[in-house]
Amino acid sequence: PEHLRQMHSRAALWYMDQGYPDPAVRHALASRDQQALAVVIWPAARTSLLQGRVTAVEDWYETLGDKTVLAVPSLALTAAWTNVTSGDYGQALRYLDAVLTRMPAGWREDFQLSDIASEVAMLLAVSGYALSGPDAAAELAGAAVAHLDASDPVQPLAALIWWLNLTLIGDARAEQ
């Protein structure tokens, strides 16, 4: 069983590296390896959520169970964004809180400290959770925009979140 788990884990990473997220997710779920899950699930979920495949992503993290999801920041982030997408903000904030407790110190100042920093910043800016107001939300969203590559599929979402927060605070950059 341990060898099979390791094989599933390696297969998940290989499929993800080759650009095949669906088989990567299936193998990661079968492996139950938190490292493989952390590497595979969130990148696959980002694309799936943008494509409207919310139920599929919900199935992934429900398969893992709440204890596992809450313990792995990228899985909790997946659950948080999925709940935002489906309109369950109470659950979204619950999972976001789990992510925040596991983020490295200083991540807000240096997004290089975490591979999920931009997406966490966007979620904070959307929800306003644990922020002092729209100024802080605009600052975080702006940092996410600056950190994300222009080819990243969530970069336009980050730009929209930034623009909306700039509009809320009456910043002239919102007019651009």
PDB file of C-alpha atoms in Angstrom:
ATOM      1  CA  PRO A   1       0.000   0.000   0.000  1.00  0.00           C
ATOM      2  CA  GLU A   2       2.806   2.451   0.799  1.00  0.00           C
ATOM      3  CA  HIS A   3       4.483   1.786  -2.537  1.00  0.00           C
ATOM      4  CA  LEU A   4       1.162   2.306  -4.347  1.00  0.00           C
ATOM      5  CA  ARG A   5       0.659   5.599  -2.484  1.00  0.00           C
ATOM      6  CA  GLN A   6       4.122   6.746  -3.562  1.00  0.00           C
ATOM      7  CA  MET A   7       3.427   5.743  -7.158  1.00  0.00           C
ATOM      8  CA  HIS A   8       0.178   7.735  -7.164  1.00  0.00           C
ATOM      9  CA  SER A   9       2.029  10.708  -5.707  1.00  0.00           C
ATOM     10  CA  ARG A  10       4.755  10.587  -8.349  1.00  0.00           C
ATOM     11  CA  ALA A  11       2.162  10.090 -11.099  1.00  0.00           C
ATOM     12  CA  ALA A  12       0.228  13.137  -9.850  1.00  0.00           C
ATOM     13  CA  LEU A  13       3.330  15.309 -10.015  1.00  0.00           C
ATOM     14  CA  TRP A  14       4.304  13.937 -13.425  1.00  0.00           C
ATOM     15  CA  TYR A  15       0.850  14.521 -14.935  1.00  0.00           C
ATOM     16  CA  MET A  16       0.764  18.054 -13.521  1.00  0.00           C
ATOM     17  CA  ASP A  17       4.221  18.768 -14.908  1.00  0.00           C
ATOM     18  CA  GLN A  18       3.056  17.523 -18.319  1.00  0.00           C
ATOM     19  CA  GLY A  19       0.004  19.813 -18.255  1.00  0.00           C
ATOM     20  CA  TYR A  20      -2.689  17.213 -17.540  1.00  0.00           C
ATOM     21  CA  PRO A  21      -4.458  18.454 -14.416  1.00  0.00           C
ATOM     22  CA  ASP A  22      -7.408  16.018 -14.361  1.00  0.00           C
ATOM     23  CA  PRO A  23      -5.346  12.797 -14.141  1.00  0.00           C
ATOM     24  CA  ALA A  24      -2.951  14.647 -11.817  1.00  0.00           C
ATOM     25  CA  VAL A  25      -5.838  15.368  -9.439  1.00  0.00           C
ATOM     26  CA  ARG A  26      -7.072  11.769  -9.568  1.00  0.00           C
ATOM     27  CA  HIS A  27      -3.617  10.462  -8.656  1.00  0.00           C
ATOM     28  CA  ALA A  28      -3.068  13.101  -5.975  1.00  0.00           C
ATOM     29  CA  LEU A  29      -6.389  12.208  -4.352  1.00  0.00           C
ATOM     30  CA  ALA A  30      -5.522   8.504  -4.497  1.00  0.00           C
ATOM     31  CA  SER A  31      -2.106   9.154  -2.951  1.00  0.00           C
ATOM     32  CA  ARG A  32      -3.413  11.215  -0.004  1.00  0.00           C
ATOM     33  CA  ASP A  33       0.119  12.655   0.031  1.00  0.00           C
ATOM     34  CA  GLN A  34      -0.144  16.202   1.364  1.00  0.00           C
ATOM     35  CA  GLN A  35       2.869  17.363  -0.660  1.00  0.00           C
ATOM     36  CA  ALA A  36       1.398  16.089  -3.938  1.00  0.00           C
ATOM     37  CA  LEU A  37      -2.034  17.440  -3.014  1.00  0.00           C
ATOM     38  CA  ALA A  38      -0.558  20.864  -2.260  1.00  0.00           C
ATOM     39  CA  VAL A  39       1.244  20.996  -5.604  1.00  0.00           C
ATOM     40  CA  VAL A  40      -1.619  19.661  -7.743  1.00  0.00           C
ATOM     41  CA  ILE A  41      -5.002  20.630  -6.324  1.00  0.00           C
ATOM     42  CA  TRP A  42      -4.808  24.426  -6.183  1.00  0.00           C
ATOM     43  CA  PRO A  43      -3.390  24.968  -9.700  1.00  0.00           C
ATOM     44  CA  ALA A  44      -5.950  22.526 -11.115  1.00  0.00           C
ATOM     45  CA  ALA A  45      -8.738  24.152  -9.084  1.00  0.00           C
ATOM     46  CA  ARG A  46      -7.885  27.663 -10.305  1.00  0.00           C
ATOM     47  CA  THR A  47      -8.427  26.594 -13.895  1.00  0.00           C
ATOM     48  CA  SER A  48     -11.491  24.501 -13.076  1.00  0.00           C
ATOM     49  CA  LEU A  49     -13.143  27.331 -11.131  1.00  0.00           C
ATOM     50  CA  LEU A  50     -12.481  29.767 -13.979  1.00  0.00           C
ATOM     51  CA  GLN A  51     -14.164  27.238 -16.298  1.00  0.00           C
ATOM     52  CA  GLY A  52     -17.209  26.989 -14.001  1.00  0.00           C
ATOM     53  CA  ARG A  53     -16.438  23.450 -12.803  1.00  0.00           C
ATOM     54  CA  VAL A  54     -17.305  24.273  -9.187  1.00  0.00           C
ATOM     55  CA  THR A  55     -18.928  20.919  -8.395  1.00  0.00           C
ATOM     56  CA  ALA A  56     -15.837  19.021  -9.548  1.00  0.00           C
ATOM     57  CA  VAL A  57     -13.611  21.062  -7.243  1.00  0.00           C
ATOM     58  CA  GLU A  58     -16.058  20.634  -4.351  1.00  0.00           C
ATOM     59  CA  ASP A  59     -15.864  16.872  -4.897  1.00  0.00           C
ATOM     60  CA  TRP A  60     -12.052  16.979  -4.706  1.00  0.00           C
ATOM     61  CA  TYR A  61     -11.841  18.620  -1.318  1.00  0.00           C
ATOM     62  CA  GLU A  62     -14.849  16.752   0.066  1.00  0.00           C
ATOM     63  CA  THR A  63     -13.067  13.502  -0.860  1.00  0.00           C
ATOM     64  CA  LEU A  64     -10.126  14.564   1.294  1.00  0.00           C
ATOM     65  CA  GLY A  65     -12.163  15.477   4.344  1.00  0.00           C
ATOM     66  CA  ASP A  66     -12.201  18.680   6.313  1.00  0.00           C
ATOM     67  CA  LYS A  67      -9.272  17.806   8.578  1.00  0.00           C
ATOM     68  CA  THR A  68      -6.882  17.369   5.644  1.00  0.00           C
ATOM     69  CA  VAL A  69      -8.201  20.445   3.811  1.00  0.00           C
ATOM     70  CA  LEU A  70      -7.798  22.668   6.866  1.00  0.00           C
ATOM     71  CA  ALA A  71      -4.250  21.402   7.471  1.00  0.00           C
ATOM     72  CA  VAL A  72      -2.845  22.228   4.018  1.00  0.00           C
ATOM     73  CA  PRO A  73      -2.920  25.937   3.061  1.00  0.00           C
ATOM     74  CA  SER A  74      -3.373  25.407  -0.689  1.00  0.00           C
ATOM     75  CA  LEU A  75      -6.232  22.978  -0.055  1.00  0.00           C
ATOM     76  CA  ALA A  76      -7.908  25.394   2.358  1.00  0.00           C
ATOM     77  CA  LEU A  77      -7.436  28.129  -0.255  1.00  0.00           C
ATOM     78  CA  THR A  78      -9.091  25.867  -2.816  1.00  0.00           C
ATOM     79  CA  ALA A  79     -12.045  25.351  -0.496  1.00  0.00           C
ATOM     80  CA  ALA A  80     -12.252  29.076   0.280  1.00  0.00           C
ATOM     81  CA  TRP A  81     -12.325  30.166  -3.374  1.00  0.00           C
ATOM     82  CA  THR A  82     -14.763  27.381  -4.228  1.00  0.00           C
ATOM     83  CA  ASN A  83     -17.111  28.610  -1.519  1.00  0.00           C
ATOM     84  CA  VAL A  84     -16.790  32.187  -2.784  1.00  0.00           C
ATOM     85  CA  THR A  85     -17.722  30.915  -6.232  1.00  0.00           C
ATOM     86  CA  SER A  86     -20.750  29.073  -4.906  1.00  0.00           C
ATOM     87  CA  GLY A  87     -21.792  31.993  -2.662  1.00  0.00           C
ATOM     88  CA  ASP A  88     -21.140  30.452   0.761  1.00  0.00           C
ATOM     89  CA  TYR A  89     -19.150  33.275   2.341  1.00  0.00           C
ATOM     90  CA  GLY A  90     -19.322  31.846   5.849  1.00  0.00           C
ATOM     91  CA  GLN A  91     -17.493  28.712   4.736  1.00  0.00           C
ATOM     92  CA  ALA A  92     -15.160  30.785   2.542  1.00  0.00           C
ATOM     93  CA  LEU A  93     -14.085  32.822   5.568  1.00  0.00           C
ATOM     94  CA  ARG A  94     -13.687  29.688   7.676  1.00  0.00           C
ATOM     95  CA  TYR A  95     -11.256  28.228   5.156  1.00  0.00           C
ATOM     96  CA  LEU A  96      -9.553  31.592   4.628  1.00  0.00           C
ATOM     97  CA  ASP A  97      -8.905  31.782   8.354  1.00  0.00           C
ATOM     98  CA  ALA A  98      -7.227  28.361   8.176  1.00  0.00           C
ATOM     99  CA  VAL A  99      -5.027  29.598   5.318  1.00  0.00           C
ATOM    100  CA  LEU A 100      -4.038  32.760   7.177  1.00  0.00           C
ATOM    101  CA  THR A 101      -2.943  30.844  10.277  1.00  0.00           C
ATOM    102  CA  ARG A 102      -0.505  28.831   8.128  1.00  0.00           C
ATOM    103  CA  MET A 103       0.921  31.598   5.938  1.00  0.00           C
ATOM    104  CA  PRO A 104       4.564  32.489   6.609  1.00  0.00           C
ATOM    105  CA  ALA A 105       5.269  35.623   8.624  1.00  0.00           C
ATOM    106  CA  GLY A 106       5.794  38.630   6.386  1.00  0.00           C
ATOM    107  CA  TRP A 107       4.051  37.172   3.345  1.00  0.00           C
ATOM    108  CA  ARG A 108       2.044  40.375   2.784  1.00  0.00           C
ATOM    109  CA  GLU A 109       5.267  42.337   2.321  1.00  0.00           C
ATOM    110  CA  ASP A 110       7.053  39.646   0.293  1.00  0.00           C
ATOM    111  CA  PHE A 111       4.859  37.495  -1.936  1.00  0.00           C
ATOM    112  CA  GLN A 112       7.891  35.342  -2.745  1.00  0.00           C
ATOM    113  CA  LEU A 113       7.492  33.686   0.676  1.00  0.00           C
ATOM    114  CA  SER A 114       4.458  31.690  -0.484  1.00  0.00           C
ATOM    115  CA  ASP A 115       3.346  30.310  -3.829  1.00  0.00           C
ATOM    116  CA  ILE A 116      -0.273  31.111  -2.940  1.00  0.00           C
ATOM    117  CA  ALA A 117       0.300  34.664  -1.673  1.00  0.00           C
ATOM    118  CA  SER A 118      -1.320  36.384  -4.669  1.00  0.00           C
ATOM    119  CA  GLU A 119      -4.481  34.305  -4.450  1.00  0.00           C
ATOM    120  CA  VAL A 120      -4.707  34.802  -0.682  1.00  0.00           C
ATOM    121  CA  ALA A 121      -4.267  38.553  -1.174  1.00  0.00           C
ATOM    122  CA  MET A 122      -7.036  38.587  -3.783  1.00  0.00           C
ATOM    123  CA  LEU A 123      -9.363  36.681  -1.472  1.00  0.00           C
ATOM    124  CA  LEU A 124      -8.655  39.094   1.367  1.00  0.00           C
ATOM    125  CA  ALA A 125      -9.287  42.034  -0.962  1.00  0.00           C
ATOM    126  CA  VAL A 126     -12.586  40.531  -2.164  1.00  0.00           C
ATOM    127  CA  SER A 127     -13.832  39.674   1.313  1.00  0.00           C
ATOM    128  CA  GLY A 128     -12.288  42.473   3.357  1.00  0.00           C
ATOM    129  CA  TYR A 129     -11.602  39.816   5.987  1.00  0.00           C
ATOM    130  CA  ALA A 130      -9.083  40.904   8.637  1.00  0.00           C
ATOM    131  CA  LEU A 131      -8.378  44.150   6.754  1.00  0.00           C
ATOM    132  CA  SER A 132      -8.666  47.684   8.063  1.00  0.00           C
ATOM    133  CA  GLY A 133     -10.682  48.839   5.049  1.00  0.00           C
ATOM    134  CA  PRO A 134     -10.741  49.334   1.288  1.00  0.00           C
ATOM    135  CA  ASP A 135      -7.322  51.041   1.347  1.00  0.00           C
ATOM    136  CA  ALA A 136      -5.734  47.850   2.672  1.00  0.00           C
ATOM    137  CA  ALA A 137      -7.757  45.769   0.223  1.00  0.00           C
ATOM    138  CA  ALA A 138      -6.613  47.937  -2.705  1.00  0.00           C
ATOM    139  CA  GLU A 139      -2.994  47.680  -1.554  1.00  0.00           C
ATOM    140  CA  LEU A 140      -3.148  43.879  -1.334  1.00  0.00           C
ATOM    141  CA  ALA A 141      -4.928  43.534  -4.677  1.00  0.00           C
ATOM    142  CA  GLY A 142      -2.386  45.856  -6.290  1.00  0.00           C
ATOM    143  CA  ALA A 143       0.451  43.737  -4.907  1.00  0.00           C
ATOM    144  CA  ALA A 144      -1.223  40.623  -6.335  1.00  0.00           C
ATOM    145  CA  VAL A 145      -1.512  42.272  -9.761  1.00  0.00           C
ATOM    146  CA  ALA A 146       2.154  43.269  -9.647  1.00  0.00           C
ATOM    147  CA  HIS A 147       3.248  39.786  -8.604  1.00  0.00           C
ATOM    148  CA  LEU A 148       1.213  37.764 -11.110  1.00  0.00           C
ATOM    149  CA  ASP A 149       2.557  37.134 -14.582  1.00  0.00           C
ATOM    150  CA  ALA A 150       0.479  38.716 -17.352  1.00  0.00           C
ATOM    151  CA  SER A 151      -0.143  35.232 -18.801  1.00  0.00           C
ATOM    152  CA  ASP A 152      -1.556  33.902 -15.508  1.00  0.00           C
ATOM    153  CA  PRO A 153      -5.279  33.191 -15.979  1.00  0.00           C
ATOM    154  CA  VAL A 154      -6.171  34.857 -12.656  1.00  0.00           C
ATOM    155  CA  GLN A 155      -4.268  38.066 -13.422  1.00  0.00           C
ATOM    156  CA  PRO A 156      -7.357  39.741 -14.982  1.00  0.00           C
ATOM    157  CA  LEU A 157      -9.372  38.813 -11.879  1.00  0.00           C
ATOM    158  CA  ALA A 158      -6.685  40.361  -9.667  1.00  0.00           C
ATOM    159  CA  ALA A 159      -6.772  43.514 -11.811  1.00  0.00           C
ATOM    160  CA  LEU A 160     -10.565  43.692 -11.494  1.00  0.00           C
ATOM    161  CA  ILE A 161     -10.395  43.264  -7.710  1.00  0.00           C
ATOM    162  CA  TRP A 162      -7.740  45.990  -7.537  1.00  0.00           C
ATOM    163  CA  TRP A 163      -9.776  48.328  -9.732  1.00  0.00           C
ATOM    164  CA  LEU A 164     -12.935  47.793  -7.685  1.00  0.00           C
ATOM    165  CA  ASN A 165     -11.115  48.587  -4.459  1.00  0.00           C
ATOM    166  CA  LEU A 166      -9.482  51.661  -6.008  1.00  0.00           C
ATOM    167  CA  THR A 167     -12.964  52.784  -7.045  1.00  0.00           C
ATOM    168  CA  LEU A 168     -14.255  52.291  -3.494  1.00  0.00           C
ATOM    169  CA  ILE A 169     -11.588  54.575  -2.078  1.00  0.00           C
ATOM    170  CA  GLY A 170     -11.917  57.160  -4.872  1.00  0.00           C
ATOM    171  CA  ASP A 171      -8.391  56.634  -6.164  1.00  0.00           C
ATOM    172  CA  ALA A 172      -7.797  58.354  -9.520  1.00  0.00           C
ATOM    173  CA  ARG A 173      -5.993  55.273 -10.861  1.00  0.00           C
ATOM    174  CA  ALA A 174      -9.400  53.564 -11.032  1.00  0.00           C
ATOM    175  CA  GLU A 175     -10.343  55.799 -13.945  1.00  0.00           C
ATOM    176  CA  GLN A 176      -7.575  54.262 -16.034  1.00  0.00           C
TER     177      GLN A 176
END
